[in-house]
Short mmCIF file of C-alpha atoms in Angstrom, two decimals:
data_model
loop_
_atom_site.label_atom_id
_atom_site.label_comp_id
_atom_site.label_asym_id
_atom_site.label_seq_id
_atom_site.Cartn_x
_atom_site.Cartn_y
_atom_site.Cartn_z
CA UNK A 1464 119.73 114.81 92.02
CA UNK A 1465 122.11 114.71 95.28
CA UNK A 1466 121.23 115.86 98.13
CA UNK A 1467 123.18 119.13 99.15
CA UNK A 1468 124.73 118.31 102.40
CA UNK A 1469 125.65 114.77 101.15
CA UNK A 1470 128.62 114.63 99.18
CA UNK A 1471 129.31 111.07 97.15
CA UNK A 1472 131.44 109.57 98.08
CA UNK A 1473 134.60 108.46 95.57
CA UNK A 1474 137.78 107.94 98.43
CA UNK A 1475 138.97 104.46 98.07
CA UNK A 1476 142.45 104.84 99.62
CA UNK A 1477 145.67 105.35 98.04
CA UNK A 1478 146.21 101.93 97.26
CA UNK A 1479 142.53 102.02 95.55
CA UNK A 1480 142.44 105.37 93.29
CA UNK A 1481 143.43 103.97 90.01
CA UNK A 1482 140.82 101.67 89.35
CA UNK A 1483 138.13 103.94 91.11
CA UNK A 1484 138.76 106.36 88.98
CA UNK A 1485 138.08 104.52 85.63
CA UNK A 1486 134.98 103.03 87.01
CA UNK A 1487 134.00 106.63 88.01
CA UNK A 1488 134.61 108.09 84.49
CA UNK A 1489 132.48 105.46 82.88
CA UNK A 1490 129.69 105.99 85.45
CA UNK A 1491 129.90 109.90 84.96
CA UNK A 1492 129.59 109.55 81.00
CA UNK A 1493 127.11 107.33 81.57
CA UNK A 1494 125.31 109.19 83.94
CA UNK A 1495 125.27 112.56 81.60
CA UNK A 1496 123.65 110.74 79.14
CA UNK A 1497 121.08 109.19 81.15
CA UNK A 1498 120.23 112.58 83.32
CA UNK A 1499 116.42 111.50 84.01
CA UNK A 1500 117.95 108.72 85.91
CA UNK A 1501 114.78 106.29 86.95
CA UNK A 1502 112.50 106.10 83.41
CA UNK A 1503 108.85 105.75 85.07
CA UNK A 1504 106.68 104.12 83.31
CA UNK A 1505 102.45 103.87 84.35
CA UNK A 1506 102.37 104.58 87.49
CA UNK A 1507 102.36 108.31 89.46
CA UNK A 1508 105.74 108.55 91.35
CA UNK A 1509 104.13 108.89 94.67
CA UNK A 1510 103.91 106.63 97.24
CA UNK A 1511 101.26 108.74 99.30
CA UNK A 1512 101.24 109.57 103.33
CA UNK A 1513 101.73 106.24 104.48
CA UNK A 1514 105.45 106.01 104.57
CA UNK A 1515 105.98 107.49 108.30
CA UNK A 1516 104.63 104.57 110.58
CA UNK A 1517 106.93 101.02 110.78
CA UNK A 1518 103.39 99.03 110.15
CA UNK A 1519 103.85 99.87 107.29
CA UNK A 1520 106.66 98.37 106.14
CA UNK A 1521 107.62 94.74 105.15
CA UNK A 1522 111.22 93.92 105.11
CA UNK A 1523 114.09 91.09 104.45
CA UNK A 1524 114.59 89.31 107.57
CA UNK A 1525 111.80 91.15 109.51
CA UNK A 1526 113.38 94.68 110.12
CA UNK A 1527 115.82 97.27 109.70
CA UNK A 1528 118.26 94.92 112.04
CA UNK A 1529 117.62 91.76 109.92
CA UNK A 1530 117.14 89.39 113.27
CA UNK A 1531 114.65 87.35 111.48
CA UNK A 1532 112.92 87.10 114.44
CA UNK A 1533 109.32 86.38 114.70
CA UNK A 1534 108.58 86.18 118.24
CA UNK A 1535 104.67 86.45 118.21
CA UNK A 1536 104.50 83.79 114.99
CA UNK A 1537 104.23 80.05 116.28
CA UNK A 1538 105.17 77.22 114.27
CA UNK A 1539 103.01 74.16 113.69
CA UNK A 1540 103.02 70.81 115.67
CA UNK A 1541 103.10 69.38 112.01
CA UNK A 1542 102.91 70.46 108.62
CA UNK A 1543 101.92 69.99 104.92
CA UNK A 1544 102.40 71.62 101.86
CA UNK A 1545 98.92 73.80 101.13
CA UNK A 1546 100.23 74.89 97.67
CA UNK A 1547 103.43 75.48 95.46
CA UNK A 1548 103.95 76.57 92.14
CA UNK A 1549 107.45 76.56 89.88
CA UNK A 1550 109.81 80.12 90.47
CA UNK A 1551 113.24 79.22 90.33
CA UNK A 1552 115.03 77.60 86.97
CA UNK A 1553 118.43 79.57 87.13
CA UNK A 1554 121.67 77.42 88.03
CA UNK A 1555 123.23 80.65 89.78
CA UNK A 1556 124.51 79.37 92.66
CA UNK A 1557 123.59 81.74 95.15
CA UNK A 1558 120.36 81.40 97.90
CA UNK A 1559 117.28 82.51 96.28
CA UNK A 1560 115.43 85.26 96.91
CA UNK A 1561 112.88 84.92 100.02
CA UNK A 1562 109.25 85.60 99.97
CA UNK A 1563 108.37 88.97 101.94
CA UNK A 1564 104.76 89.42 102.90
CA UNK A 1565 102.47 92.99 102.60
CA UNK A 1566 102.77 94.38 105.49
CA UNK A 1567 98.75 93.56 106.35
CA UNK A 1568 100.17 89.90 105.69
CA UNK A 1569 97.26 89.91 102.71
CA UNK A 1570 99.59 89.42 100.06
CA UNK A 1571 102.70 87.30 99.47
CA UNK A 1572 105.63 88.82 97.23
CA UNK A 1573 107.93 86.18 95.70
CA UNK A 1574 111.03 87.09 93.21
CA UNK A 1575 112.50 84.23 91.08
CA UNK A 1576 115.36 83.57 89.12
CA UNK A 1577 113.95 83.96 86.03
CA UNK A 1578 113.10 87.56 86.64
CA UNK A 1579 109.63 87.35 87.06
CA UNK A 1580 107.88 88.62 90.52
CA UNK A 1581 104.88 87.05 91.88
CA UNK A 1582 102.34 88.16 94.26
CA UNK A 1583 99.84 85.64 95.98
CA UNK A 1584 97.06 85.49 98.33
CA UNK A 1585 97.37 83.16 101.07
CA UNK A 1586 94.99 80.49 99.75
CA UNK A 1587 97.56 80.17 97.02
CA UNK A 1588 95.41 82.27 94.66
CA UNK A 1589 97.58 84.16 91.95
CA UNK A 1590 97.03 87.93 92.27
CA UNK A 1591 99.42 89.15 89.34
CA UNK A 1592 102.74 88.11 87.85
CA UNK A 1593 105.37 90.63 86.07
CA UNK A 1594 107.99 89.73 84.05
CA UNK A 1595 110.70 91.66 84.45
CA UNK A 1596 113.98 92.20 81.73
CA UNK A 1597 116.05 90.19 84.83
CA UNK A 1598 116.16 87.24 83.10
CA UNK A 1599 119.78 85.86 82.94
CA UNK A 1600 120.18 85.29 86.97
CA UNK A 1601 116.90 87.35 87.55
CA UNK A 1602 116.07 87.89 91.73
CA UNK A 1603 118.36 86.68 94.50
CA UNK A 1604 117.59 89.89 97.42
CA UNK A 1605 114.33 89.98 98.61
CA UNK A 1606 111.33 92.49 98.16
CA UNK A 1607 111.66 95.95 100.34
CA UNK A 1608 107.53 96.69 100.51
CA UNK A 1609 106.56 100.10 101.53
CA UNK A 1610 102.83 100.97 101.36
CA UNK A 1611 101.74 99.62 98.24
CA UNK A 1612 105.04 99.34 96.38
CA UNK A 1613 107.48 96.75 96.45
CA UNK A 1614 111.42 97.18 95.83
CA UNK A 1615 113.29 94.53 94.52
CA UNK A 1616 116.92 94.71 93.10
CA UNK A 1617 117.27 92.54 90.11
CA UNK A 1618 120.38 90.61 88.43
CA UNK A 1619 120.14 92.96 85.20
CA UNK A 1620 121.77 95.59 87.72
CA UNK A 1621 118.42 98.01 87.66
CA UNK A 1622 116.30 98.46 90.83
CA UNK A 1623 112.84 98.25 90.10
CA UNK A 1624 109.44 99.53 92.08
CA UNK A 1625 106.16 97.71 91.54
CA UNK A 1626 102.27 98.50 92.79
CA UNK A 1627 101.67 95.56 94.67
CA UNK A 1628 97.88 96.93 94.61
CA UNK A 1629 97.65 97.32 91.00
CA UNK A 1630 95.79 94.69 88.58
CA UNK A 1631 98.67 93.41 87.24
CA UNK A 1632 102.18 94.30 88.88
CA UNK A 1633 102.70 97.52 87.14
CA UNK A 1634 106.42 98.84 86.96
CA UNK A 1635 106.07 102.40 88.73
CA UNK A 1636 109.94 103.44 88.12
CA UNK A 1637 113.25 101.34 86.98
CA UNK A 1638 116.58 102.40 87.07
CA UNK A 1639 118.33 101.33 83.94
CA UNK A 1640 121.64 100.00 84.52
CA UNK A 1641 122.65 100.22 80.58
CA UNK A 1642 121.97 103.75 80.73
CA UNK A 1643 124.42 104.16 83.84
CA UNK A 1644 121.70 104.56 86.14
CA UNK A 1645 123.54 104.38 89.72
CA UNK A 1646 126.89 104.15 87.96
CA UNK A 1647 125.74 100.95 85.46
CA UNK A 1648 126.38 98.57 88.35
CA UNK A 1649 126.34 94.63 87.28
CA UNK A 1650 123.48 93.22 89.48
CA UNK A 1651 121.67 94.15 92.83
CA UNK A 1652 121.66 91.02 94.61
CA UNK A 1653 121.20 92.73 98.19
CA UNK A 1654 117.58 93.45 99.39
CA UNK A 1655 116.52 97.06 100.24
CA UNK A 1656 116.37 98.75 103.40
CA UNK A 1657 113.64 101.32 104.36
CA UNK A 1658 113.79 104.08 106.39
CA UNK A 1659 112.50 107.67 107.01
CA UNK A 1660 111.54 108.59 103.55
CA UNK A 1661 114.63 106.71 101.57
CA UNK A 1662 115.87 103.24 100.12
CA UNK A 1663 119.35 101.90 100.78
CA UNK A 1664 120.59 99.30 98.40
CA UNK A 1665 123.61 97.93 97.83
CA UNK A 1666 125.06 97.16 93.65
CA UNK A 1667 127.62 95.58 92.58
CA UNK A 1668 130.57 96.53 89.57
CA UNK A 1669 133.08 94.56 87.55
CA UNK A 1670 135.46 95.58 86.24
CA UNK A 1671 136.51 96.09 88.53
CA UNK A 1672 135.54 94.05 91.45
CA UNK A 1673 133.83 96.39 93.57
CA UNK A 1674 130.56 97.59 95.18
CA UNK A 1675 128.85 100.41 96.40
CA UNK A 1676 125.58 101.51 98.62
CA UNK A 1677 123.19 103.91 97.49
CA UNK A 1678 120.42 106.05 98.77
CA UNK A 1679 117.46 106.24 96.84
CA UNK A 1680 114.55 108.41 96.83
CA UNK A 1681 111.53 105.51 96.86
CA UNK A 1682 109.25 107.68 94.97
CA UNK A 1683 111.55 108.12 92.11
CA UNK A 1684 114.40 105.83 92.60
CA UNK A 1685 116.68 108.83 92.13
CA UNK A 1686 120.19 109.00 93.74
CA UNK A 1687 120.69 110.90 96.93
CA UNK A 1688 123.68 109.99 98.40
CA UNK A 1689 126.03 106.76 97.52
CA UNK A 1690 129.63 105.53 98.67
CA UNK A 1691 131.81 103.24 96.24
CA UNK A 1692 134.87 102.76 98.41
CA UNK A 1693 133.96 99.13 98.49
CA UNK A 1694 135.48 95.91 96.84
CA UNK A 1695 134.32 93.01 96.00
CA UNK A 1696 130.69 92.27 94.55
CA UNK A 1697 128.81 92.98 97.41
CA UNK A 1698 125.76 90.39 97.61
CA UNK A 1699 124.45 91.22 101.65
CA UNK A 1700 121.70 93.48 102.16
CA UNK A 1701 122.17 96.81 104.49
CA UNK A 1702 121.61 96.74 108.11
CA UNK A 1703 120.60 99.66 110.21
CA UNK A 1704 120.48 99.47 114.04
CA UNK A 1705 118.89 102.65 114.60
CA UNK A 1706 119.60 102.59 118.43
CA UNK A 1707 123.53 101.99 117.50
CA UNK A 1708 123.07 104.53 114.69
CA UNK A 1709 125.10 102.16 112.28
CA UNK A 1710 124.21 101.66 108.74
CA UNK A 1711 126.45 98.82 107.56
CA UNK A 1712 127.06 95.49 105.37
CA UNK A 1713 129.80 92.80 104.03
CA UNK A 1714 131.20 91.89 100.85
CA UNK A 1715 133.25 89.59 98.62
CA UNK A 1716 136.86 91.19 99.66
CA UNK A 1717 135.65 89.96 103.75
CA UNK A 1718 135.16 93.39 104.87
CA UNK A 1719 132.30 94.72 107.16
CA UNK A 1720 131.68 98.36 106.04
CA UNK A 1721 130.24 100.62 108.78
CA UNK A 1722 128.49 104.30 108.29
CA UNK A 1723 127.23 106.35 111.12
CA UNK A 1724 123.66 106.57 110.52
CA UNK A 1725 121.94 109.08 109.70
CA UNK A 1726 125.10 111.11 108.98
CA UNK A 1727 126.07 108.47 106.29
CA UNK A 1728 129.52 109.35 107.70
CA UNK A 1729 131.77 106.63 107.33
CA UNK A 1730 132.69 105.02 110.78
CA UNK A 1731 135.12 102.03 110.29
CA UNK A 1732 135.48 98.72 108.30
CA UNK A 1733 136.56 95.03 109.79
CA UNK A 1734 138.72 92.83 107.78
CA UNK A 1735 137.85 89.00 108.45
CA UNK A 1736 141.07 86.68 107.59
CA UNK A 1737 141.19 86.68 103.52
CA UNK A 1738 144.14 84.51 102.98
CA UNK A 1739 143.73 84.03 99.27
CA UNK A 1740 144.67 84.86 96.03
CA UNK A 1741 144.91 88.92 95.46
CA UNK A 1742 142.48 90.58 93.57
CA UNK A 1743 142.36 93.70 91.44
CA UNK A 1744 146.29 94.26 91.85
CA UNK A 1745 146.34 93.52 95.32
CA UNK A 1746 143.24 95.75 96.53
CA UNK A 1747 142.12 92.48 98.41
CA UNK A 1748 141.99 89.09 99.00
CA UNK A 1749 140.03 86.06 98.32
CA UNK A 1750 139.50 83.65 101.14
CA UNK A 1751 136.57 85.62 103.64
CA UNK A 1752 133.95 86.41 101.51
CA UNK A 1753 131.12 87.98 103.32
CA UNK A 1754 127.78 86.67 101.40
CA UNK A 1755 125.37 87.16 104.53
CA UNK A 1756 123.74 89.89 105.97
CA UNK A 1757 124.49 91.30 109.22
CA UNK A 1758 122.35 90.85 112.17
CA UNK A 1759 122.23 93.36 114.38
CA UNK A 1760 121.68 93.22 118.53
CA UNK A 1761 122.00 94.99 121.35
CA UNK A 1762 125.03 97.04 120.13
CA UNK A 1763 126.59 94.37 117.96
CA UNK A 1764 126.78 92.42 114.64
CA UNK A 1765 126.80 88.89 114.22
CA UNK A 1766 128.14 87.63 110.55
CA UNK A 1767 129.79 84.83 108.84
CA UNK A 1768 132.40 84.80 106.13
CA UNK A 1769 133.82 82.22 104.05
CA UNK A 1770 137.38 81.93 106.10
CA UNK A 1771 135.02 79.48 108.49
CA UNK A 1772 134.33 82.20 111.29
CA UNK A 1773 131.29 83.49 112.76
CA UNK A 1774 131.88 86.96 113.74
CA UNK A 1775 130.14 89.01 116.77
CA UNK A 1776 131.13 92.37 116.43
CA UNK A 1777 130.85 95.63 118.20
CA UNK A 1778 128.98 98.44 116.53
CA UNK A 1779 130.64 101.21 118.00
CA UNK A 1780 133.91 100.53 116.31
CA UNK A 1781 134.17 97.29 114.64
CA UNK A 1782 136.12 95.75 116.91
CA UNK A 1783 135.92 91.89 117.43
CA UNK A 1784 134.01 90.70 120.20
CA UNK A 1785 134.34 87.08 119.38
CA UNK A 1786 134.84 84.66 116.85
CA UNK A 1787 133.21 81.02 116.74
CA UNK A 1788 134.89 78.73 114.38
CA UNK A 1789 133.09 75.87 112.27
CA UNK A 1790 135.75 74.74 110.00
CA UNK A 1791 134.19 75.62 106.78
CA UNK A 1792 132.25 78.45 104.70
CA UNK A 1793 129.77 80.44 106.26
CA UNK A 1794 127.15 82.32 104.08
CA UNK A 1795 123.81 81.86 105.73
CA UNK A 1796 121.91 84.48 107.26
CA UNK A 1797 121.60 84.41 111.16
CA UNK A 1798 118.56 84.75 113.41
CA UNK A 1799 118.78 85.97 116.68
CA UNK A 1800 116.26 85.35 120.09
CA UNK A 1801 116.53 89.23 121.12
CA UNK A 1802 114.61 88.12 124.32
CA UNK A 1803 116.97 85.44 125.28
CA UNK A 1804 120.08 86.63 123.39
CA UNK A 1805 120.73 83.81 121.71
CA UNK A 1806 122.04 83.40 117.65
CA UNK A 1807 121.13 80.77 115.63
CA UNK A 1808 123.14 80.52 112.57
CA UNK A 1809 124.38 77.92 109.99
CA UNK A 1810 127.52 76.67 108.16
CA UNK A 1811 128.32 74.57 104.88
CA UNK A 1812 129.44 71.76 107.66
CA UNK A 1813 125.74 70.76 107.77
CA UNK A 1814 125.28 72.07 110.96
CA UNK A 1815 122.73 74.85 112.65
CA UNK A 1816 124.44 76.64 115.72
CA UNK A 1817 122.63 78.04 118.61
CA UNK A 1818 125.06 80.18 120.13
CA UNK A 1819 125.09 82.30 123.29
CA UNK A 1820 125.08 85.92 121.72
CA UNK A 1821 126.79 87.67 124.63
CA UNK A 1822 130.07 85.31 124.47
CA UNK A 1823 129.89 82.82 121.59
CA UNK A 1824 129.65 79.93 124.26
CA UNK A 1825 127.96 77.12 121.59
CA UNK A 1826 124.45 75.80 123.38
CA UNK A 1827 123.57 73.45 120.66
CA UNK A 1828 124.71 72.27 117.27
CA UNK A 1829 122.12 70.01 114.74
CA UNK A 1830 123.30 68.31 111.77
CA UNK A 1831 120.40 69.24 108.76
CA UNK A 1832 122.03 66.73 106.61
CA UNK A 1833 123.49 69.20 104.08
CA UNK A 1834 124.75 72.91 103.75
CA UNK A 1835 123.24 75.58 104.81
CA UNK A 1836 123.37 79.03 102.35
CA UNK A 1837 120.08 80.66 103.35
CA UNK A 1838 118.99 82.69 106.14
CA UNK A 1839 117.39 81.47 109.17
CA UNK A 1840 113.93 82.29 111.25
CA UNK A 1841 113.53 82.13 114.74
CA UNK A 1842 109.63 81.97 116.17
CA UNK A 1843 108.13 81.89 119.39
CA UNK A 1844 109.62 78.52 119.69
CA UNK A 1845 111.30 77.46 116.42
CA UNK A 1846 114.06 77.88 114.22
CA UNK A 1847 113.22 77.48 110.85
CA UNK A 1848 116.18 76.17 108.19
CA UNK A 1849 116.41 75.41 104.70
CA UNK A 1850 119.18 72.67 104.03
CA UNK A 1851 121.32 71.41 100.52
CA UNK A 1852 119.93 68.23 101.20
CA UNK A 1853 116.38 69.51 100.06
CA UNK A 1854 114.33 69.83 103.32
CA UNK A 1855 112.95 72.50 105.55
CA UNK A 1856 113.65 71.97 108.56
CA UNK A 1857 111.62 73.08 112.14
CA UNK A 1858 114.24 72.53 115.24
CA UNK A 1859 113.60 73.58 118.89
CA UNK A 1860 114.82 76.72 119.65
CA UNK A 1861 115.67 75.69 122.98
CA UNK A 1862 116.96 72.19 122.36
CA UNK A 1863 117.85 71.71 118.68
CA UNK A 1864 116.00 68.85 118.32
CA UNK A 1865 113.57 68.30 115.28
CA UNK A 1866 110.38 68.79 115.65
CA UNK A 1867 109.43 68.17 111.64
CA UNK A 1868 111.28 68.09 108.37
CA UNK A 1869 109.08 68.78 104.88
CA UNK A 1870 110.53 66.81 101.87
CA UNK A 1871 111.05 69.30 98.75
CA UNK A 1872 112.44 69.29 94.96
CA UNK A 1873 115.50 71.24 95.58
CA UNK A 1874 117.57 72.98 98.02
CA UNK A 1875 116.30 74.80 100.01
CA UNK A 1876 118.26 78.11 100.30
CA UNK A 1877 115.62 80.95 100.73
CA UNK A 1878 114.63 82.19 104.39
CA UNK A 1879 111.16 80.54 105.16
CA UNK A 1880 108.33 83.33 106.40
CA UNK A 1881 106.10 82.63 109.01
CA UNK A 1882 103.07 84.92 108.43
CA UNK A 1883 99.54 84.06 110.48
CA UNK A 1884 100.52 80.30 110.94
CA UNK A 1885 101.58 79.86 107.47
CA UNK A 1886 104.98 79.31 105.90
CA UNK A 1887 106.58 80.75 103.11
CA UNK A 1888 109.75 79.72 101.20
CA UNK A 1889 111.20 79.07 98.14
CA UNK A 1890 113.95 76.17 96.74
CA UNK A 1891 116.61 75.91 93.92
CA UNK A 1892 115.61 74.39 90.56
CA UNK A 1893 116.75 70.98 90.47
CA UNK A 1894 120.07 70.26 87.91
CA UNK A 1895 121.63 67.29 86.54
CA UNK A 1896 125.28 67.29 85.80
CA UNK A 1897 125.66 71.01 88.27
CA UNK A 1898 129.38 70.19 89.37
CA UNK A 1899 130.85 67.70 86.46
CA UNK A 1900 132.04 68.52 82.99
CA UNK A 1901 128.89 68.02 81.17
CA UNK A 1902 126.25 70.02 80.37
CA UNK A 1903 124.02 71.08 83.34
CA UNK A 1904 120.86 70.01 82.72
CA UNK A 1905 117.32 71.53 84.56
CA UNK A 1906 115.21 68.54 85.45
CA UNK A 1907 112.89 70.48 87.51
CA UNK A 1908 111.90 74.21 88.27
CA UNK A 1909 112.03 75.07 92.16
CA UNK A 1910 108.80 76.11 93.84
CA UNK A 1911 107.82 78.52 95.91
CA UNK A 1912 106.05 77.06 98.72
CA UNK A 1913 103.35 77.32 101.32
CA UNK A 1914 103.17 74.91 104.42
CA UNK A 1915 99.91 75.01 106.47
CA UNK A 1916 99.52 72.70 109.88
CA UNK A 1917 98.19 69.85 110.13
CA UNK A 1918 94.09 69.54 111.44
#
């Protein structure tokens, strides 16, 4: 099932082998006795001709280079809320998973917490609903749609592929994580990359604490190629610069790993400053946890970590270009202005940074009134940002200033899609008792939502 000039990958360094190699004897007894590795269920396995062409594709973040850039959408003078409907009820802590449009824009794809995905037509009309076996944390990575066929990563550690087309959701293929489908990993919280005929995804392990990224063949969801060298319980999505030829992505030890793509040759890793308590006998360190994705410009990375830093990053050889400071945990997603090379990112200080993307120089800072976990959009002349304090929020890309702020149930902590002046998003359930002793309480689901302008 591996392709034969690709090798997987099982080096984690010397310090590293021990554990690696129990986790890679329980995913190779696994794996024997699972050796039709992605159970397919309804559907043919084929996704037809129409992979070739970048149309066709519909992506986390907008692209292969996650910029969540949108620069021919334009945002609203003022908005309302057109339609919502309940999606979220898990108290997992991390941002939810972000609506991803078809890419003719016809159909909306959300994935909630519960494990059930959701596709709707932009008057708010239901077109189908699946309910998938995700349904402890459920979806927190976003949709990958190819074609017809969406890829979503789920919580119960199995990568699923559904007709978006079909009638009612229908589950082409599933990887099976209790049957050690790729290696039996915990969860898939990243959201899938497409490119040239394969999926990348990364999964995540414990025990012990560690990670890995896989290439998939989409019209099967059979292993091609994978590397496991990393730790921590990777949650970011893959980024590939295809210009840079870098596949790459963080995780919970504070490392950036780097491949050379499409030689899936490993190229180098960046340590942020994890000055916490060891992990796994020492094989890393708490303190810079990496929960964002990577976005990728010009040549370099910009990324956040939890030791307070915003990292810019160069491609070539992941070495540190430079470093903005905010004083407390970044997770969010950044956006980046590719025309006027500017990143917009923000931190759990309450704050959304504009930031010069050639130096770091800061050009504006606005206070959203609470943290920001989610990933950010950047439009024609908007960035768009979801905020703890339960508001979207629209602020001038050039200024910071707010132009509007919509009022919702929960936190706000998906990315919010502009598709054909509409805007898409999704919130946290709301909770009662979240961070005292009692018992946490759900007083209300979280929506996804659709925002329309005002006549």
């Amino acid at each position: 099932m591996r392709s034969p000039n690709r090798d997987t990958v099982s080096e984690r360094g010397p310090d590293r082998s021990a554990d690696l190699s129990r986790r890679q004897l329980l995913g190779a007894s696994a794996g024997a006795a699972a050796a039709g590795l992605a159970g397919c269920v309804g559907l043919p396995t084929t996704l037809g001709g129409r992979l070739d062409g970048s149309e066709d594709v519909s992506l986390f973040q907008n692209g292969l280079r996650r910029l969540g850039y949108y620069p021919d959408e334009t945002v609203p003078e003022s908005v309302s809320v057109n339609w919502s409907f309940p999606i979220n009820a898990a108290d997992h802590t991390a941002a939810k998973s972000s609506p991803v449009p078809t890419p003719d824009g016809e159909t909306i794809v959300f994935a909630g917490d519960t494990g059930k995905v959701c596709a709707y037509a932009p008057s708010g009309d239901l077109q189908w609903a699946t309910q998938t076996d995700a349904t402890k944390k459920g979806f927190h990575g976003s949709a990958a749609i190819v074609g017809d066929t969406a890829f979503i990563g789920g919580y119960d550690g199995d990568l699923y592929a559904i007709d978006v087309e079909s009638d009612d959701g229908e589950i082409v293929w599933r990887t099976r994580s209790e049957d050690g489908d790729l290696d039996g990993p915990l969860a898939i919280g990243s959201s899938p990359a497409y490119h040239d005929g394969s999926l990348y995804v990364v999964s995540e392990y414990a025990p012990p604490s560690s990670g890995a990224i896989w290439e998939v063949d989409p019209d099967t969801g059979d292993p091609t190629w994978s590397d496991d060298r990393v730790w921590g319980q990777a949650h970011p999505s893959p980024t590939i610069d295809l210009e840079a030829g870098r596949l790459l992505f963080g995780s919970n030890d504070g490392v950036v790993y780097c491949w050379e793509y499409p030689s899936l040759e490993f190229a180098w890793s960046f340590q942020a400053d994890a000055d916490g308590e060891e992990q796994e006998g020492g094989a890393f360190r708490k303190g810079a946890q990496i929960k964002g994705t990577t976005a990728a410009h010009d040549g370099y990375g910009y990324v956040g970590s939890w030791d307070g830093t915003f990292y810019c990053l160069d491609l070539e050889d992941g070495s540190e270009e430079w470093a903005f400071e905010t004083g407390k945990v970044i997770m969010s997603n950044p956006a980046v202005d590719t025309d006027a090379d500017v990143v917009y990112m923000g931190s759990d200080d309450d704050y959304v940074y504009a930031l010069d993307a050639k130096s770091g120089e800061e050009l504006w800072s606005t206070d959203v009134g609470g943290r920001v976990i989610g990933a950010l959009t950047v439009t024609a002349e908007t960035v768009l940002a979801g905020s703890y304090d339960s508001h979207l929020y629209a602020l001038d890309k050039e200024t910071g200033d707010q132009r509007w702020r919509v009022q919702n149930r929960g936190r706000v902590t998906s990315a919010a899609v502009p598709v054909d002046g509409r805007i898409y998003y999704a919130e946290r359930a709301v909770f009662s008792n979240y961070y005292d002793d009692e018992e946490t309480v759900l007083e209300e689901p979280g929506h996804g939502y659709c925002l329309v302008g005002d006549e």
